[in-house]
Amino acid sequence: MKFLNVVTVAEALKAAATIAPPAVSEFVRVEQSAGRVLSATISADSDIPGFDRSIVDGYAVRSSDTTGASDAAPALLVTAGRVTMGTGGTNIGIREGQCAYIPTGGVLPEGADAAVMVEYTEEAGDIVLIKKPVSHGENVLLHDEDFKKGEPVLLTGRRLSPQDAGVLAACGYDLVPVAKKPVVGIVSTGNELVPVNGRPVAGQVRDANASMLAAWLGEYGCIPKLYGIVKDEREAFEKVIATALPECDLVLLSGGSSKDDRDMTAGVIAGKGEVLVHGIAIAPGKPTIIGRIAGKPVFGLPGHPASAFVVLIAIVRPLIDTMLGLENPRLRTLNATLVENIPSQRGREEYVRVRVKEGMATPIFGKSGLLNTLVKSDGLVRIPAGYEGLEKGSAVEVILW
Ligand code: AMP
Ligand code: MG
C-alpha cells in the first residue's frame, strides 16, 4: 500500500473550487420553479398591489369622520355607492360624511383613507352606522406596500420555495431564470459489486453507492445519470469515463480511490487529465480523489457507503453549489446536546454519525463499512480539524440525512 498525499479539507475545497464549472441559466415555468436556484435577481415590474385596496369587507370611509364613534354613539354616514371587484376606475368619490360598501380587495374610492369592518357597522337605508373609529390607513393596503416598482424582490442564488413561486407569479414572471440542473455521472467500481437486483454470492456485495448518491443528488437539484458497475480494469474505467464525460458536467466514481494495486481511479484520471488531490484529512473519507479530465471535474469517492456519503456532502456539495450558483446553501440541521464524549484526532475533520431524540445526540460509533449505522443514525456531527474531540454536554449542530 502506497501512502496518500493527504491535504486538509480546506485545501481540498480550494482545489475543487478551481475546477467548478460556472452555473448555466435556463428558464422554467413558474409553477415548476420551486426547488430550483434562481439565476437572476428579480425586481417588481410595477408597484404591487398597484392600487390602494381594502383588506376587509366593510365600508370605505374618511377616518376623520369616525373619530369617537362607538356602539352608544355611532357615526352616521351616507352611502355613496358600492365598490365592485376587479374594476379599477371606480367613480365613487367619498366626501365628508360619506362612505361606500367595499369588499376585501376592492379599490379604495377617491377621498377614503381607511375601511371599517362590516362587523362594526349597521345599514339603515341610505345611512350606515359606524360603531368603531378607524385611523388613517387602517384596514387598507397601500398601492406599493407589498413591493415598490423596481425593488429587488428575490435575490439571485436563492433556492426557490413554493411561496416564492407565488411572489414571482404576482410580479409577472411566467418564466423564471434558474440554474440548469447539473448532470452528474455516477460510476460504481469493484470486481465484487453486483447490481441491486442481483444476488450476491460469497465475496460479493450489492452496489449501494450508486442509488445513495443518485438519490441525494436528485434531491439536491442535479440530474443523476447512472453508468452501472465497472470492474477494476483500466480499459473498463477508461471506456466508462469516455462515455460519461461528454454527457455529464461532473463524474463521480465510487470505489478504487485508494492506492492499492487494484485501485484504478487515480491512475486513469492522471492518464487522461490531472489529479489535483489524492487524500484528504477527513474521517471517514480519507482516500478521496479530486481530478479533472477535459475541463470537467471527476471525483474518486471511497467505496464504503458511509465514507462516500460524507465526502459527497463535505467535499462534492460545495462544488455543486457553485455549479448551481447557490448562495447560502442550507443543509437541514438540528441543534442538539451531546450525551457522550466523542474522541477525535486533531488534524483531521471528523464526521460522526449520531442519533437524535428530544434534542439529545447520541454518537453511533461504527466502522465505515457498516450500512446499518446509516439507518440507525439521524445525521452527522462535524468535528473540525483543530479539535481533540467533543465533550459530553456540548451543543452540537447535527447535519440531518
Ligand atoms: P474500495 O474503496 O474500492 O477499496 O472499497 C471499499 C469497500 O467498500 C469495499 O468493502 C467495497 O466492497 C465497498 N464498496 C465499494 N463500492 C461499493 C458500492 N458501490 N456499494 C457498496 N459497497 C461498496
Ligand atoms: Mg474497490
CSV table of C-alpha atoms and ligand atoms in Angstrom, one decimal:
chain,number,residue,atom,x,y,z
A,1,MET,CA,0.0,0.0,0.0
A,2,LYS,CA,1.5,3.3,-1.1
A,3,PHE,CA,0.8,6.4,1.0
A,4,LEU,CA,-1.7,9.1,0.1
A,5,ASN,CA,-0.5,12.7,-0.1
A,6,VAL,CA,-3.1,14.0,2.4
A,7,VAL,CA,-4.3,17.6,2.3
A,8,THR,CA,-6.6,19.5,4.7
A,9,VAL,CA,-10.3,19.8,4.0
A,10,ALA,CA,-9.8,23.5,3.3
A,11,GLU,CA,-7.1,22.8,0.7
A,12,ALA,CA,-9.3,20.1,-0.9
A,13,LEU,CA,-12.2,22.6,-1.1
A,14,LYS,CA,-10.0,25.2,-2.6
A,15,ALA,CA,-8.8,22.8,-5.2
A,16,ALA,CA,-12.3,21.7,-6.0
A,17,ALA,CA,-13.4,25.4,-6.3
A,18,THR,CA,-10.8,26.0,-9.0
A,19,ILE,CA,-12.4,23.3,-11.3
A,20,ALA,CA,-16.0,24.1,-10.6
A,21,PRO,CA,-17.9,24.8,-13.8
A,22,PRO,CA,-20.0,28.0,-13.5
A,23,ALA,CA,-23.8,27.9,-13.3
A,24,VAL,CA,-25.6,27.9,-16.6
A,25,SER,CA,-29.0,29.6,-16.8
A,26,GLU,CA,-32.3,28.4,-18.3
A,27,PHE,CA,-36.0,29.3,-18.0
A,28,VAL,CA,-38.6,27.2,-16.3
A,29,ARG,CA,-42.3,27.8,-15.9
A,30,VAL,CA,-43.1,29.5,-12.6
A,31,GLU,CA,-45.2,26.6,-11.3
A,32,GLN,CA,-42.2,24.3,-11.8
A,33,SER,CA,-39.7,26.7,-10.2
A,34,ALA,CA,-39.8,25.5,-6.6
A,35,GLY,CA,-36.6,23.8,-5.5
A,36,ARG,CA,-34.6,25.4,-8.4
A,37,VAL,CA,-31.9,28.0,-7.8
A,38,LEU,CA,-32.8,31.5,-9.1
A,39,SER,CA,-30.1,32.7,-11.5
A,40,ALA,CA,-31.0,36.4,-11.7
A,41,THR,CA,-32.3,39.0,-9.2
A,42,ILE,CA,-36.0,39.6,-9.7
A,43,SER,CA,-37.4,43.0,-9.3
A,44,ALA,CA,-41.0,44.1,-9.1
A,45,ASP,CA,-42.2,45.2,-12.6
A,46,SER,CA,-44.7,47.7,-11.0
A,47,ASP,CA,-46.0,48.7,-7.6
A,48,ILE,CA,-47.7,45.8,-6.0
A,49,PRO,CA,-50.6,45.6,-5.4
A,50,GLY,CA,-50.7,48.7,-7.7
A,51,PHE,CA,-53.7,50.3,-6.1
A,52,ASP,CA,-54.9,51.1,-2.6
A,53,ARG,CA,-57.2,48.3,-1.5
A,54,SER,CA,-59.3,47.2,1.4
A,55,ILE,CA,-58.2,44.1,3.4
A,56,VAL,CA,-61.6,43.7,5.0
A,57,ASP,CA,-65.3,43.5,3.9
A,58,GLY,CA,-66.9,46.7,5.2
A,59,TYR,CA,-67.1,50.4,4.5
A,60,ALA,CA,-64.6,52.7,2.9
A,61,VAL,CA,-64.5,55.9,5.0
A,62,ARG,CA,-62.6,59.1,5.7
A,63,SER,CA,-61.1,58.2,9.1
A,64,SER,CA,-61.7,61.7,10.4
A,65,ASP,CA,-65.4,61.0,10.1
A,66,THR,CA,-65.2,58.1,12.6
A,67,THR,CA,-63.5,59.9,15.5
A,68,GLY,CA,-65.2,58.9,18.8
A,69,ALA,CA,-67.6,56.5,17.1
A,70,SER,CA,-69.0,53.8,19.5
A,71,ASP,CA,-71.9,51.4,20.0
A,72,ALA,CA,-73.7,54.0,22.0
A,73,ALA,CA,-72.8,57.0,19.8
A,74,PRO,CA,-72.2,55.7,16.2
A,75,ALA,CA,-71.1,58.0,13.4
A,76,LEU,CA,-73.8,58.3,10.9
A,77,LEU,CA,-72.5,58.3,7.3
A,78,VAL,CA,-74.4,58.4,4.0
A,79,THR,CA,-73.6,55.7,1.4
A,80,ALA,CA,-72.2,57.0,-1.8
A,81,GLY,CA,-72.4,53.6,-3.6
A,82,ARG,CA,-70.8,50.1,-3.6
A,83,VAL,CA,-67.3,49.2,-4.8
A,84,THR,CA,-67.3,46.2,-7.2
A,85,MET,CA,-64.4,43.8,-7.6
A,86,GLY,CA,-62.0,43.9,-10.5
A,87,THR,CA,-62.9,47.3,-11.7
A,88,GLY,CA,-60.2,50.0,-11.3
A,89,GLY,CA,-62.0,53.1,-12.4
A,90,THR,CA,-64.4,53.4,-9.5
A,91,ASN,CA,-66.4,56.6,-10.0
A,92,ILE,CA,-67.4,56.6,-6.4
A,93,GLY,CA,-65.9,59.6,-4.5
A,94,ILE,CA,-66.2,59.9,-0.8
A,95,ARG,CA,-66.8,63.3,0.5
A,96,GLU,CA,-67.1,64.4,4.2
A,97,GLY,CA,-69.9,62.4,5.9
A,98,GLN,CA,-70.0,59.7,3.2
A,99,CYS,CA,-69.0,56.1,3.0
A,100,ALA,CA,-69.1,53.2,0.4
A,101,TYR,CA,-69.5,49.5,0.8
A,102,ILE,CA,-66.2,47.8,-0.1
A,103,PRO,CA,-65.4,44.1,-0.4
A,104,THR,CA,-61.9,42.7,0.6
A,105,GLY,CA,-59.5,43.5,-2.2
A,106,GLY,CA,-61.7,46.3,-3.6
A,107,VAL,CA,-60.2,49.6,-4.8
A,108,LEU,CA,-60.3,52.2,-2.2
A,109,PRO,CA,-62.5,55.1,-3.5
A,110,GLU,CA,-61.1,58.6,-4.0
A,111,GLY,CA,-61.4,60.5,-0.8
A,112,ALA,CA,-61.4,57.5,1.5
A,113,ASP,CA,-58.4,56.7,3.6
A,114,ALA,CA,-59.5,53.7,5.7
A,115,ALA,CA,-62.0,50.9,5.9
A,116,VAL,CA,-64.3,49.8,8.8
A,117,MET,CA,-65.1,46.1,9.2
A,118,VAL,CA,-68.7,45.3,8.4
A,119,GLU,CA,-69.0,43.7,11.9
A,120,TYR,CA,-68.8,47.3,13.4
A,121,THR,CA,-71.4,48.8,11.1
A,122,GLU,CA,-75.1,48.6,10.6
A,123,GLU,CA,-77.0,49.6,7.5
A,124,ALA,CA,-80.3,51.6,7.9
A,125,GLY,CA,-81.4,52.6,4.4
A,126,ASP,CA,-79.1,55.1,2.9
A,127,ILE,CA,-77.4,55.7,6.3
A,128,VAL,CA,-74.7,53.5,7.8
A,129,LEU,CA,-74.0,53.4,11.5
A,130,ILE,CA,-70.2,53.2,12.2
A,131,LYS,CA,-69.6,51.9,15.7
A,132,LYS,CA,-65.9,52.0,15.9
A,133,PRO,CA,-63.3,54.6,14.9
A,134,VAL,CA,-60.5,53.8,12.4
A,135,SER,CA,-57.2,55.6,12.0
A,136,HIS,CA,-55.7,56.8,8.7
A,137,GLY,CA,-54.7,53.8,6.6
A,138,GLU,CA,-56.4,51.2,8.9
A,139,ASN,CA,-57.5,48.0,7.1
A,140,VAL,CA,-56.1,49.3,3.8
A,141,LEU,CA,-53.1,48.1,1.8
A,142,LEU,CA,-51.3,50.9,0.0
A,143,HIS,CA,-50.5,50.6,-3.7
A,144,ASP,CA,-46.8,49.9,-3.1
A,145,GLU,CA,-47.0,48.4,0.3
A,146,ASP,CA,-46.1,44.9,-0.8
A,147,PHE,CA,-43.4,45.8,-3.3
A,148,LYS,CA,-42.3,49.1,-4.9
A,149,LYS,CA,-41.7,49.2,-8.6
A,150,GLY,CA,-38.0,48.3,-9.3
A,151,GLU,CA,-37.4,46.9,-5.8
A,152,PRO,CA,-35.4,43.7,-5.7
A,153,VAL,CA,-37.9,41.0,-4.6
A,154,LEU,CA,-35.9,37.8,-4.8
A,155,LEU,CA,-32.1,37.7,-5.0
A,156,THR,CA,-30.0,35.6,-7.4
A,157,GLY,CA,-28.7,32.3,-5.9
A,158,ARG,CA,-31.8,31.7,-3.8
A,159,ARG,CA,-33.3,28.2,-3.7
A,160,LEU,CA,-36.9,28.9,-4.6
A,161,SER,CA,-39.8,27.8,-2.3
A,162,PRO,CA,-43.4,27.3,-3.3
A,163,GLN,CA,-44.2,30.7,-1.7
A,164,ASP,CA,-41.5,32.3,-3.9
A,165,ALA,CA,-43.4,30.9,-6.9
A,166,GLY,CA,-46.4,32.8,-5.7
A,167,VAL,CA,-44.4,36.0,-5.4
A,168,LEU,CA,-42.8,35.5,-8.9
A,169,ALA,CA,-46.3,35.0,-10.3
A,170,ALA,CA,-47.5,38.2,-8.7
A,171,CYS,CA,-44.6,40.0,-10.3
A,172,GLY,CA,-45.5,38.7,-13.7
A,173,TYR,CA,-42.8,36.1,-14.2
A,174,ASP,CA,-44.4,33.2,-16.0
A,175,LEU,CA,-40.9,32.1,-16.9
A,176,VAL,CA,-38.2,32.1,-14.3
A,177,PRO,CA,-34.5,32.2,-14.8
A,178,VAL,CA,-32.9,29.3,-12.9
A,179,ALA,CA,-29.6,27.4,-12.9
A,180,LYS,CA,-29.6,24.4,-15.2
A,181,LYS,CA,-29.5,21.2,-13.3
A,182,PRO,CA,-26.0,19.8,-13.4
A,183,VAL,CA,-25.9,16.3,-14.9
A,184,VAL,CA,-23.8,14.1,-12.6
A,185,GLY,CA,-22.5,10.8,-13.8
A,186,ILE,CA,-22.2,8.0,-11.3
A,187,VAL,CA,-19.9,5.0,-11.8
A,188,SER,CA,-19.6,2.2,-9.3
A,189,THR,CA,-16.3,0.3,-9.4
A,190,GLY,CA,-15.2,-3.0,-8.0
A,191,ASN,CA,-15.0,-6.7,-9.1
A,192,GLU,CA,-17.1,-7.6,-6.0
A,193,LEU,CA,-20.1,-5.5,-6.9
A,194,VAL,CA,-23.4,-6.9,-8.2
A,195,PRO,CA,-26.4,-4.9,-9.4
A,196,VAL,CA,-29.2,-4.1,-7.0
A,197,ASN,CA,-31.4,-6.8,-8.5
A,198,GLY,CA,-28.5,-9.4,-8.4
A,199,ARG,CA,-28.0,-12.0,-5.8
A,200,PRO,CA,-24.5,-11.7,-4.2
A,201,VAL,CA,-22.5,-14.9,-3.6
A,202,ALA,CA,-19.6,-15.1,-1.2
A,203,GLY,CA,-17.2,-12.2,-1.7
A,204,GLN,CA,-19.8,-10.0,-3.5
A,205,VAL,CA,-21.9,-7.1,-2.3
A,206,ARG,CA,-24.7,-5.2,-4.0
A,207,ASP,CA,-24.0,-1.8,-5.3
A,208,ALA,CA,-25.4,0.5,-2.6
A,209,ASN,CA,-23.5,3.7,-3.5
A,210,ALA,CA,-24.9,4.4,-6.9
A,211,SER,CA,-28.5,4.5,-5.6
A,212,MET,CA,-27.5,6.5,-2.5
A,213,LEU,CA,-25.5,9.1,-4.5
A,214,ALA,CA,-28.2,9.4,-7.1
A,215,ALA,CA,-31.0,9.8,-4.6
A,216,TRP,CA,-29.1,12.6,-2.8
A,217,LEU,CA,-28.1,14.3,-6.0
A,218,GLY,CA,-31.7,14.2,-7.3
A,219,GLU,CA,-33.0,15.8,-4.1
A,220,TYR,CA,-30.3,18.5,-4.2
A,221,GLY,CA,-31.2,19.7,-7.7
A,222,CYS,CA,-29.0,17.6,-10.0
A,223,ILE,CA,-29.8,15.1,-12.7
A,224,PRO,CA,-28.0,11.9,-11.7
A,225,LYS,CA,-27.0,9.6,-14.5
A,226,LEU,CA,-26.0,6.0,-13.7
A,227,TYR,CA,-23.4,4.2,-15.7
A,228,GLY,CA,-23.5,0.9,-13.8
A,229,ILE,CA,-20.7,-1.1,-12.4
A,230,VAL,CA,-17.2,-1.4,-13.9
A,231,LYS,CA,-14.6,-4.0,-13.0
A,232,ASP,CA,-11.2,-2.9,-11.6
A,233,GLU,CA,-9.6,-2.9,-15.0
A,234,ARG,CA,-8.0,0.0,-16.6
A,235,GLU,CA,-9.8,-0.4,-20.0
A,236,ALA,CA,-13.2,-0.7,-18.4
A,237,PHE,CA,-12.5,2.6,-16.4
A,238,GLU,CA,-11.3,4.4,-19.5
A,239,LYS,CA,-14.3,3.3,-21.5
A,240,VAL,CA,-16.9,4.4,-19.0
A,241,ILE,CA,-15.2,7.7,-18.4
A,242,ALA,CA,-15.0,8.3,-22.2
A,243,THR,CA,-18.8,7.6,-22.4
A,244,ALA,CA,-19.8,9.6,-19.3
A,245,LEU,CA,-17.6,12.8,-19.8
A,246,PRO,CA,-19.3,14.2,-22.8
A,247,GLU,CA,-22.8,13.5,-21.3
A,248,CYS,CA,-22.1,14.9,-17.8
A,249,ASP,CA,-21.0,18.1,-16.1
A,250,LEU,CA,-19.4,16.2,-13.3
A,251,VAL,CA,-18.5,12.5,-12.8
A,252,LEU,CA,-18.3,10.6,-9.5
A,253,LEU,CA,-16.6,7.2,-9.3
A,254,SER,CA,-17.0,5.3,-6.1
A,255,GLY,CA,-14.5,2.7,-5.0
A,256,GLY,CA,-11.0,2.2,-6.2
A,257,SER,CA,-9.9,5.6,-4.9
A,258,SER,CA,-7.1,4.5,-2.7
A,259,LYS,CA,-3.5,3.5,-3.6
A,260,ASP,CA,-3.7,-0.3,-3.6
A,261,ASP,CA,-2.6,-2.0,-6.9
A,262,ARG,CA,-6.3,-2.7,-7.7
A,263,ASP,CA,-7.2,0.9,-7.3
A,264,MET,CA,-7.5,2.3,-10.8
A,265,THR,CA,-9.2,5.7,-10.4
A,266,ALA,CA,-6.2,7.9,-9.7
A,267,GLY,CA,-4.1,6.3,-12.5
A,268,VAL,CA,-6.9,6.6,-15.1
A,269,ILE,CA,-7.6,10.3,-14.2
A,270,ALA,CA,-3.9,11.1,-14.2
A,271,GLY,CA,-3.6,9.4,-17.6
A,272,LYS,CA,-6.4,11.3,-19.2
A,273,GLY,CA,-6.3,14.5,-17.3
A,274,GLU,CA,-4.9,15.6,-13.9
A,275,VAL,CA,-5.2,14.6,-10.3
A,276,LEU,CA,-5.4,17.7,-8.0
A,277,VAL,CA,-5.9,16.0,-4.7
A,278,HIS,CA,-5.4,12.4,-3.6
A,279,GLY,CA,-6.1,12.0,0.1
A,280,ILE,CA,-8.0,14.4,2.4
A,281,ALA,CA,-7.7,14.7,6.2
A,282,ILE,CA,-11.3,13.7,6.7
A,283,ALA,CA,-12.7,10.8,8.5
A,284,PRO,CA,-14.4,8.8,7.1
A,285,GLY,CA,-13.3,9.5,3.6
A,286,LYS,CA,-9.5,9.9,3.5
A,287,PRO,CA,-8.9,8.1,0.2
A,288,THR,CA,-10.7,10.7,-2.0
A,289,ILE,CA,-9.6,12.0,-5.4
A,290,ILE,CA,-10.3,15.3,-6.9
A,291,GLY,CA,-9.4,15.4,-10.6
A,292,ARG,CA,-10.2,16.9,-13.9
A,293,ILE,CA,-10.5,15.5,-17.4
A,294,ALA,CA,-11.2,17.6,-20.5
A,295,GLY,CA,-12.2,20.5,-18.3
A,296,LYS,CA,-14.7,18.5,-16.2
A,297,PRO,CA,-14.4,17.6,-12.6
A,298,VAL,CA,-14.0,13.9,-11.8
A,299,PHE,CA,-14.1,12.7,-8.2
A,300,GLY,CA,-13.0,9.4,-6.8
A,301,LEU,CA,-15.0,8.6,-3.7
A,302,PRO,CA,-14.2,5.9,-1.2
A,303,GLY,CA,-16.2,2.7,-1.7
A,304,HIS,CA,-17.5,2.4,1.9
A,305,PRO,CA,-21.0,3.8,1.6
A,306,ALA,CA,-20.8,5.9,4.8
A,307,SER,CA,-17.4,7.3,3.6
A,308,ALA,CA,-18.8,8.0,0.2
A,309,PHE,CA,-21.7,9.9,1.7
A,310,VAL,CA,-19.6,12.0,4.0
A,311,VAL,CA,-17.3,13.0,1.1
A,312,LEU,CA,-20.4,13.8,-1.0
A,313,ILE,CA,-21.8,16.3,1.4
A,314,ALA,CA,-18.5,17.7,2.8
A,315,ILE,CA,-16.4,17.9,-0.4
A,316,VAL,CA,-18.5,17.4,-3.5
A,317,ARG,CA,-21.5,19.5,-2.4
A,318,PRO,CA,-19.7,22.9,-2.3
A,319,LEU,CA,-18.6,22.3,-5.9
A,320,ILE,CA,-22.3,21.5,-6.8
A,321,ASP,CA,-23.3,24.7,-5.0
A,322,THR,CA,-21.0,26.7,-7.4
A,323,MET,CA,-22.5,24.8,-10.4
A,324,LEU,CA,-25.9,25.8,-9.2
A,325,GLY,CA,-24.9,29.4,-8.3
A,326,LEU,CA,-26.4,28.6,-4.9
A,327,GLU,CA,-25.9,31.3,-2.2
A,328,ASN,CA,-26.3,30.4,1.4
A,329,PRO,CA,-26.7,26.7,0.8
A,330,ARG,CA,-28.5,25.4,3.8
A,331,LEU,CA,-28.3,21.8,4.9
A,332,ARG,CA,-31.1,20.5,7.1
A,333,THR,CA,-29.6,20.8,10.6
A,334,LEU,CA,-30.8,20.4,14.1
A,335,ASN,CA,-29.2,21.8,17.3
A,336,ALA,CA,-28.7,19.2,20.0
A,337,THR,CA,-26.7,18.3,23.1
A,338,LEU,CA,-24.1,15.6,23.1
A,339,VAL,CA,-24.8,12.8,25.6
A,340,GLU,CA,-21.4,11.2,25.3
A,341,ASN,CA,-17.8,12.3,24.7
A,342,ILE,CA,-16.6,11.9,21.1
A,343,PRO,CA,-12.8,11.4,20.8
A,344,SER,CA,-11.2,12.7,17.7
A,345,GLN,CA,-7.8,13.0,16.2
A,346,ARG,CA,-6.5,16.6,15.9
A,347,GLY,CA,-5.6,17.5,12.4
A,348,ARG,CA,-8.5,15.8,10.6
A,349,GLU,CA,-12.1,16.8,10.2
A,350,GLU,CA,-14.3,14.0,11.5
A,351,TYR,CA,-17.9,13.2,10.9
A,352,VAL,CA,-19.6,11.1,13.5
A,353,ARG,CA,-23.0,9.6,13.0
A,354,VAL,CA,-25.5,10.4,15.7
A,355,ARG,CA,-29.0,9.5,16.7
A,356,VAL,CA,-31.1,12.4,17.9
A,357,LYS,CA,-34.0,12.2,20.3
A,358,GLU,CA,-35.6,15.1,22.1
A,359,GLY,CA,-32.7,17.4,21.5
A,360,MET,CA,-30.1,14.8,22.7
A,361,ALA,CA,-27.5,13.5,20.3
A,362,THR,CA,-26.0,10.0,20.9
A,363,PRO,CA,-23.0,9.1,18.8
A,364,ILE,CA,-23.1,5.8,17.0
A,365,PHE,CA,-19.6,4.6,16.7
A,366,GLY,CA,-19.4,2.1,13.8
A,367,LYS,CA,-17.0,1.1,11.2
A,368,SER,CA,-17.5,3.0,8.0
A,369,GLY,CA,-18.1,-0.3,6.2
A,370,LEU,CA,-21.4,-0.8,8.1
A,371,LEU,CA,-24.5,0.2,6.4
A,372,ASN,CA,-26.7,-0.2,9.5
A,373,THR,CA,-25.2,2.9,11.1
A,374,LEU,CA,-26.6,5.0,8.2
A,375,VAL,CA,-30.1,3.7,9.1
A,376,LYS,CA,-29.8,3.8,12.8
A,377,SER,CA,-28.5,7.4,12.8
A,378,ASP,CA,-30.3,10.6,12.1
A,379,GLY,CA,-27.3,12.6,10.8
A,380,LEU,CA,-23.7,13.7,11.3
A,381,VAL,CA,-21.9,15.8,13.8
A,382,ARG,CA,-18.8,17.6,12.3
A,383,ILE,CA,-15.7,17.8,14.5
A,384,PRO,CA,-13.4,20.4,13.0
A,385,ALA,CA,-9.8,19.5,12.4
A,386,GLY,CA,-8.5,21.7,15.3
A,387,TYR,CA,-10.5,19.8,17.9
A,388,GLU,CA,-9.5,16.8,20.0
A,389,GLY,CA,-13.0,15.6,20.2
A,390,LEU,CA,-16.2,17.0,21.7
A,391,GLU,CA,-17.2,16.7,25.3
A,392,LYS,CA,-20.4,15.3,26.7
A,393,GLY,CA,-22.9,18.2,27.2
A,394,SER,CA,-21.5,20.2,24.2
A,395,ALA,CA,-24.0,22.0,22.0
A,396,VAL,CA,-23.7,20.4,18.5
A,397,GLU,CA,-25.3,21.0,15.1
A,398,VAL,CA,-26.5,17.8,13.6
A,399,ILE,CA,-26.4,17.7,9.8
A,400,LEU,CA,-29.5,15.6,9.1
A,401,TRP,CA,-29.5,12.9,6.5
B,1,AMP,P1,-12.7,0.4,-2.2
B,1,AMP,O1,-12.9,1.9,-1.9
B,1,AMP,O2,-12.9,0.1,-3.6
B,1,AMP,O3,-11.5,-0.1,-1.6
B,1,AMP,O4,-13.9,-0.3,-1.4
B,1,AMP,C1,-14.0,-0.2,0.0
B,1,AMP,C2,-15.2,-1.1,0.5
B,1,AMP,O5,-16.4,-0.5,0.0
B,1,AMP,C3,-15.2,-2.5,0.0
B,1,AMP,O6,-15.6,-3.3,1.0
B,1,AMP,C4,-16.1,-2.5,-1.1
B,1,AMP,O7,-16.7,-3.7,-1.3
B,1,AMP,C5,-17.2,-1.5,-0.7
B,1,AMP,N1,-17.8,-0.9,-1.8
B,1,AMP,C6,-17.2,-0.4,-2.9
B,1,AMP,N2,-18.1,0.1,-3.7
B,1,AMP,C7,-19.4,-0.1,-3.2
B,1,AMP,C8,-20.7,0.1,-3.6
B,1,AMP,N3,-20.9,0.7,-4.8
B,1,AMP,N4,-21.7,-0.2,-2.8
B,1,AMP,C9,-21.4,-0.9,-1.6
B,1,AMP,N5,-20.2,-1.1,-1.2
B,1,AMP,C10,-19.2,-0.8,-2.0
B,2,MG,MG,-12.9,-1.4,-5.0
